[in-house]
PDB file of C-alpha atoms in Angstrom:
ATOM      1  CA  MET A  21      -0.005  -0.074   0.040  1.00  0.00           C
ATOM      2  CA  SER A  22       1.214   3.417  -0.869  1.00  0.00           C
ATOM      3  CA  ASP A  23       0.431   7.038  -0.200  1.00  0.00           C
ATOM      4  CA  VAL A  24      -2.026   8.554  -2.778  1.00  0.00           C
ATOM      5  CA  SER A  25       0.147  11.529  -3.414  1.00  0.00           C
ATOM      6  CA  CYS A  26       1.974   9.454  -6.117  1.00  0.00           C
ATOM      7  CA  PHE A  27      -1.320   8.780  -7.821  1.00  0.00           C
ATOM      8  CA  THR A  28      -2.892  11.627  -9.805  1.00  0.00           C
ATOM      9  CA  THR A  29      -6.350  10.308 -10.858  1.00  0.00           C
ATOM     10  CA  PRO A  30      -8.700  13.291 -10.634  1.00  0.00           C
ATOM     11  CA  ALA A  31     -11.312  11.283  -8.897  1.00  0.00           C
ATOM     12  CA  VAL A  32      -8.958  10.073  -6.119  1.00  0.00           C
ATOM     13  CA  GLN A  33      -7.558  13.638  -5.799  1.00  0.00           C
ATOM     14  CA  ARG A  34     -11.098  14.975  -5.354  1.00  0.00           C
ATOM     15  CA  VAL A  35     -11.754  12.419  -2.556  1.00  0.00           C
ATOM     16  CA  ALA A  36      -8.317  13.364  -0.989  1.00  0.00           C
ATOM     17  CA  GLU A  37      -9.154  17.050  -1.143  1.00  0.00           C
ATOM     18  CA  HIS A  38     -12.641  16.491   0.309  1.00  0.00           C
ATOM     19  CA  LEU A  39     -11.218  14.435   3.185  1.00  0.00           C
ATOM     20  CA  ARG A  40      -8.527  17.056   3.835  1.00  0.00           C
ATOM     21  CA  ALA A  41     -11.039  19.913   3.854  1.00  0.00           C
ATOM     22  CA  LEU A  42     -13.057  18.030   6.464  1.00  0.00           C
ATOM     23  CA  ASP A  43      -9.879  17.349   8.514  1.00  0.00           C
ATOM     24  CA  HIS A  44     -10.340  13.577   8.201  1.00  0.00           C
ATOM     25  CA  PRO A  45      -7.082  12.031   9.634  1.00  0.00           C
ATOM     26  CA  HIS A  46      -6.703   9.250   7.065  1.00  0.00           C
ATOM     27  CA  PRO A  47      -5.900  10.211   3.409  1.00  0.00           C
ATOM     28  CA  PRO A  48      -6.589   7.692   0.528  1.00  0.00           C
ATOM     29  CA  ARG A  49      -4.118   4.798   0.205  1.00  0.00           C
ATOM     30  CA  MET A  50      -3.325   3.005  -3.035  1.00  0.00           C
ATOM     31  CA  LEU A  51      -3.568  -0.795  -3.088  1.00  0.00           C
ATOM     32  CA  ASP A  52      -1.057  -2.791  -5.110  1.00  0.00           C
ATOM     33  CA  ASP A  53      -3.890  -4.595  -6.884  1.00  0.00           C
ATOM     34  CA  ALA A  54      -7.433  -3.551  -7.902  1.00  0.00           C
ATOM     35  CA  ALA A  55     -10.032  -4.069  -5.298  1.00  0.00           C
ATOM     36  CA  ARG A  56     -13.257  -3.911  -7.511  1.00  0.00           C
ATOM     37  CA  THR A  57     -15.144  -6.153  -4.970  1.00  0.00           C
ATOM     38  CA  ALA A  58     -15.486  -6.083  -1.233  1.00  0.00           C
ATOM     39  CA  GLN A  59     -13.782  -9.407  -0.971  1.00  0.00           C
ATOM     40  CA  GLN A  60     -10.762  -8.171  -3.024  1.00  0.00           C
ATOM     41  CA  ALA A  61     -10.558  -5.142  -0.798  1.00  0.00           C
ATOM     42  CA  ALA A  62     -10.705  -7.185   2.322  1.00  0.00           C
ATOM     43  CA  ASP A  63      -8.076  -9.542   1.101  1.00  0.00           C
ATOM     44  CA  ALA A  64      -5.708  -6.767   0.131  1.00  0.00           C
ATOM     45  CA  LEU A  65      -6.151  -4.969   3.451  1.00  0.00           C
ATOM     46  CA  GLY A  66      -6.132  -8.122   5.622  1.00  0.00           C
ATOM     47  CA  VAL A  67      -9.409  -7.228   7.260  1.00  0.00           C
ATOM     48  CA  GLY A  68     -12.842  -8.836   7.555  1.00  0.00           C
ATOM     49  CA  LEU A  69     -15.130  -8.648   4.631  1.00  0.00           C
ATOM     50  CA  GLY A  70     -17.761  -6.786   6.790  1.00  0.00           C
ATOM     51  CA  GLN A  71     -15.217  -4.001   7.420  1.00  0.00           C
ATOM     52  CA  ILE A  72     -15.464  -3.027   3.742  1.00  0.00           C
ATOM     53  CA  ALA A  73     -17.953  -0.163   3.258  1.00  0.00           C
ATOM     54  CA  LYS A  74     -19.304  -1.077  -0.129  1.00  0.00           C
ATOM     55  CA  SER A  75     -21.164   1.554  -2.102  1.00  0.00           C
ATOM     56  CA  ILE A  76     -24.221   0.296  -4.016  1.00  0.00           C
ATOM     57  CA  VAL A  77     -25.928   2.835  -6.314  1.00  0.00           C
ATOM     58  CA  PHE A  78     -29.530   2.707  -7.390  1.00  0.00           C
ATOM     59  CA  ARG A  79     -31.683   5.133  -9.584  1.00  0.00           C
ATOM     60  CA  ARG A  80     -34.810   6.566  -8.172  1.00  0.00           C
ATOM     61  CA  LYS A  81     -37.210   6.107 -11.116  1.00  0.00           C
ATOM     62  CA  SER A  82     -39.468   9.141 -10.253  1.00  0.00           C
ATOM     63  CA  ASP A  83     -36.771  11.756 -10.753  1.00  0.00           C
ATOM     64  CA  GLY A  84     -33.595   9.940 -11.919  1.00  0.00           C
ATOM     65  CA  VAL A  85     -31.712  10.741  -8.641  1.00  0.00           C
ATOM     66  CA  ALA A  86     -28.863   8.471  -7.662  1.00  0.00           C
ATOM     67  CA  VAL A  87     -29.337   6.662  -4.347  1.00  0.00           C
ATOM     68  CA  LEU A  88     -26.212   5.575  -2.732  1.00  0.00           C
ATOM     69  CA  VAL A  89     -26.355   2.797   0.010  1.00  0.00           C
ATOM     70  CA  VAL A  90     -23.238   2.256   1.991  1.00  0.00           C
ATOM     71  CA  THR A  91     -23.207  -1.110   3.695  1.00  0.00           C
ATOM     72  CA  SER A  92     -20.931  -3.862   4.988  1.00  0.00           C
ATOM     73  CA  GLY A  93     -19.133  -6.050   2.478  1.00  0.00           C
ATOM     74  CA  ASP A  94     -20.583  -9.167   3.961  1.00  0.00           C
ATOM     75  CA  LEU A  95     -24.183  -8.059   3.459  1.00  0.00           C
ATOM     76  CA  ARG A  96     -26.737  -7.635   0.684  1.00  0.00           C
ATOM     77  CA  VAL A  97     -28.855  -4.551   0.398  1.00  0.00           C
ATOM     78  CA  ASP A  98     -32.594  -5.105   0.617  1.00  0.00           C
ATOM     79  CA  GLU A  99     -33.848  -2.885  -2.267  1.00  0.00           C
ATOM     80  CA  LYS A 100     -37.435  -2.932  -0.834  1.00  0.00           C
ATOM     81  CA  LYS A 101     -36.234  -1.415   2.454  1.00  0.00           C
ATOM     82  CA  VAL A 102     -34.260   1.273   0.648  1.00  0.00           C
ATOM     83  CA  GLN A 103     -37.207   1.915  -1.712  1.00  0.00           C
ATOM     84  CA  ALA A 104     -39.484   2.448   1.289  1.00  0.00           C
ATOM     85  CA  ILE A 105     -37.076   5.019   2.775  1.00  0.00           C
ATOM     86  CA  VAL A 106     -36.229   7.175  -0.360  1.00  0.00           C
ATOM     87  CA  CYS A 107     -39.175   6.866  -2.571  1.00  0.00           C
ATOM     88  CA  ALA A 108     -42.721   8.470  -2.236  1.00  0.00           C
ATOM     89  CA  GLU A 109     -45.561   6.170  -1.952  1.00  0.00           C
ATOM     90  CA  GLY A 110     -45.555   3.858  -4.985  1.00  0.00           C
ATOM     91  CA  GLY A 111     -42.297   5.102  -6.149  1.00  0.00           C
ATOM     92  CA  LYS A 112     -39.714   2.623  -7.306  1.00  0.00           C
ATOM     93  CA  LEU A 113     -35.958   2.193  -7.377  1.00  0.00           C
ATOM     94  CA  GLY A 114     -34.174   0.969 -10.439  1.00  0.00           C
ATOM     95  CA  ARG A 115     -30.859  -0.548 -11.146  1.00  0.00           C
ATOM     96  CA  ALA A 116     -28.027   1.839 -12.036  1.00  0.00           C
ATOM     97  CA  ASP A 117     -25.824   1.021 -14.985  1.00  0.00           C
ATOM     98  CA  ALA A 118     -22.060   1.875 -15.256  1.00  0.00           C
ATOM     99  CA  ASP A 119     -22.774   5.058 -17.230  1.00  0.00           C
ATOM    100  CA  PHE A 120     -25.373   6.298 -14.772  1.00  0.00           C
ATOM    101  CA  VAL A 121     -23.100   5.626 -11.778  1.00  0.00           C
ATOM    102  CA  LYS A 122     -20.138   7.415 -13.503  1.00  0.00           C
ATOM    103  CA  SER A 123     -22.256  10.456 -14.485  1.00  0.00           C
ATOM    104  CA  ALA A 124     -24.053  10.786 -11.064  1.00  0.00           C
ATOM    105  CA  THR A 125     -21.112  10.127  -8.707  1.00  0.00           C
ATOM    106  CA  GLY A 126     -18.090  10.828 -10.968  1.00  0.00           C
ATOM    107  CA  PHE A 127     -16.617   7.417 -10.012  1.00  0.00           C
ATOM    108  CA  SER A 128     -16.544   4.141 -11.964  1.00  0.00           C
ATOM    109  CA  ILE A 129     -18.087   1.028 -10.460  1.00  0.00           C
ATOM    110  CA  GLY A 130     -15.484  -0.665  -8.108  1.00  0.00           C
ATOM    111  CA  GLY A 131     -14.248   2.728  -7.029  1.00  0.00           C
ATOM    112  CA  VAL A 132     -17.433   4.589  -5.777  1.00  0.00           C
ATOM    113  CA  SER A 133     -16.525   6.639  -2.769  1.00  0.00           C
ATOM    114  CA  PRO A 134     -19.239   7.485  -0.165  1.00  0.00           C
ATOM    115  CA  LEU A 135     -18.424  11.247  -0.505  1.00  0.00           C
ATOM    116  CA  ALA A 136     -17.126  13.825  -3.000  1.00  0.00           C
ATOM    117  CA  HIS A 137     -19.718  12.998  -5.663  1.00  0.00           C
ATOM    118  CA  ALA A 138     -19.985  14.849  -9.038  1.00  0.00           C
ATOM    119  CA  THR A 139     -23.691  15.550  -8.392  1.00  0.00           C
ATOM    120  CA  PRO A 140     -25.816  15.506  -5.260  1.00  0.00           C
ATOM    121  CA  VAL A 141     -26.944  11.920  -4.355  1.00  0.00           C
ATOM    122  CA  VAL A 142     -29.236  10.535  -1.666  1.00  0.00           C
ATOM    123  CA  THR A 143     -27.061   8.574   0.763  1.00  0.00           C
ATOM    124  CA  LEU A 144     -28.056   5.936   3.378  1.00  0.00           C
ATOM    125  CA  ILE A 145     -25.586   4.214   5.785  1.00  0.00           C
ATOM    126  CA  ASP A 146     -26.635   0.704   6.854  1.00  0.00           C
ATOM    127  CA  GLN A 147     -26.660   0.259  10.633  1.00  0.00           C
ATOM    128  CA  GLN A 148     -24.602  -3.031  10.288  1.00  0.00           C
ATOM    129  CA  LEU A 149     -21.458  -1.046   9.671  1.00  0.00           C
ATOM    130  CA  PHE A 150     -21.521  -0.013  13.276  1.00  0.00           C
ATOM    131  CA  ARG A 151     -20.528  -3.595  14.218  1.00  0.00           C
ATOM    132  CA  PHE A 152     -16.914  -2.489  13.536  1.00  0.00           C
ATOM    133  CA  ASP A 153     -14.508  -0.076  15.076  1.00  0.00           C
ATOM    134  CA  ASP A 154     -12.815   0.588  11.719  1.00  0.00           C
ATOM    135  CA  ILE A 155     -13.950   0.352   8.205  1.00  0.00           C
ATOM    136  CA  TRP A 156     -12.515   0.935   4.716  1.00  0.00           C
ATOM    137  CA  ALA A 157     -14.226   2.755   1.879  1.00  0.00           C
ATOM    138  CA  ALA A 158     -13.311   3.247  -1.824  1.00  0.00           C
ATOM    139  CA  ALA A 159     -11.587   6.542  -2.649  1.00  0.00           C
ATOM    140  CA  GLY A 160     -12.561   7.098  -6.280  1.00  0.00           C
ATOM    141  CA  HIS A 161     -10.622   4.330  -7.877  1.00  0.00           C
ATOM    142  CA  PRO A 162     -10.480   0.430  -7.708  1.00  0.00           C
ATOM    143  CA  HIS A 163      -6.915   0.754  -6.200  1.00  0.00           C
ATOM    144  CA  ALA A 164      -7.746   3.592  -3.720  1.00  0.00           C
ATOM    145  CA  VAL A 165      -9.305   3.202  -0.208  1.00  0.00           C
ATOM    146  CA  PHE A 166      -9.384   5.210   2.942  1.00  0.00           C
ATOM    147  CA  ARG A 167      -9.892   4.156   6.585  1.00  0.00           C
ATOM    148  CA  LEU A 168     -12.596   5.640   8.834  1.00  0.00           C
ATOM    149  CA  THR A 169     -14.980   4.764  11.606  1.00  0.00           C
ATOM    150  CA  PRO A 170     -18.742   4.321  10.955  1.00  0.00           C
ATOM    151  CA  HIS A 171     -19.356   7.442  13.051  1.00  0.00           C
ATOM    152  CA  GLN A 172     -16.859   9.279  10.889  1.00  0.00           C
ATOM    153  CA  LEU A 173     -18.689   7.991   7.708  1.00  0.00           C
ATOM    154  CA  GLN A 174     -21.893   9.410   9.083  1.00  0.00           C
ATOM    155  CA  THR A 175     -20.301  12.764  10.012  1.00  0.00           C
ATOM    156  CA  LEU A 176     -18.425  13.114   6.719  1.00  0.00           C
ATOM    157  CA  THR A 177     -21.551  12.209   4.505  1.00  0.00           C
ATOM    158  CA  GLY A 178     -24.305  13.778   6.719  1.00  0.00           C
ATOM    159  CA  ALA A 179     -26.235  10.506   5.699  1.00  0.00           C
ATOM    160  CA  PRO A 180     -28.802   8.904   7.989  1.00  0.00           C
ATOM    161  CA  VAL A 181     -28.357   5.482   9.334  1.00  0.00           C
ATOM    162  CA  HIS A 182     -30.982   2.808   8.498  1.00  0.00           C
ATOM    163  CA  ASP A 183     -31.492  -0.984   8.505  1.00  0.00           C
ATOM    164  CA  VAL A 184     -31.265  -1.504   4.731  1.00  0.00           C
ATOM    165  CA  THR A 185     -29.837  -5.141   4.458  1.00  0.00           C
ATOM    166  CA  VAL A 186     -31.350  -8.592   3.878  1.00  0.00           C
ATOM    167  CA  VAL A 187     -32.071 -10.414   7.209  1.00  0.00           C
TER     168      VAL A 187
END
């Protein structure tokens, strides 16, 4: 793992600047290998799969807004729970394809950070992340991650915490 300063991808630099502006103590770090999945990230970092804060993006059908759910890498998002929280009665969520994710967040799938998005997104944090003292999130690129606590994630994003995973 190396310091992100040697890596000049605009998306990673945007995340680094955002973290720096919020006085977050842990800048992005570069992994030697890509971590496009939670399991790859956990393996590269030597942490449990649940400690990876994976970012799942949906598209709210009523207005086309991106809905980002940040959850533990060892769990699956319950789309119906998310839909009940972020959609008006009868509203639906749809899947987000790679082009939509990139245009809404500014990040490619596999590197979607929970913050520093290209456009405003609706963000939810799954309460199951609070099982851990430290978690790791993507920092704008499949090789880039940053360390934080679940409480820091909530503070940095301003997102509410909900039960949004499959039981």
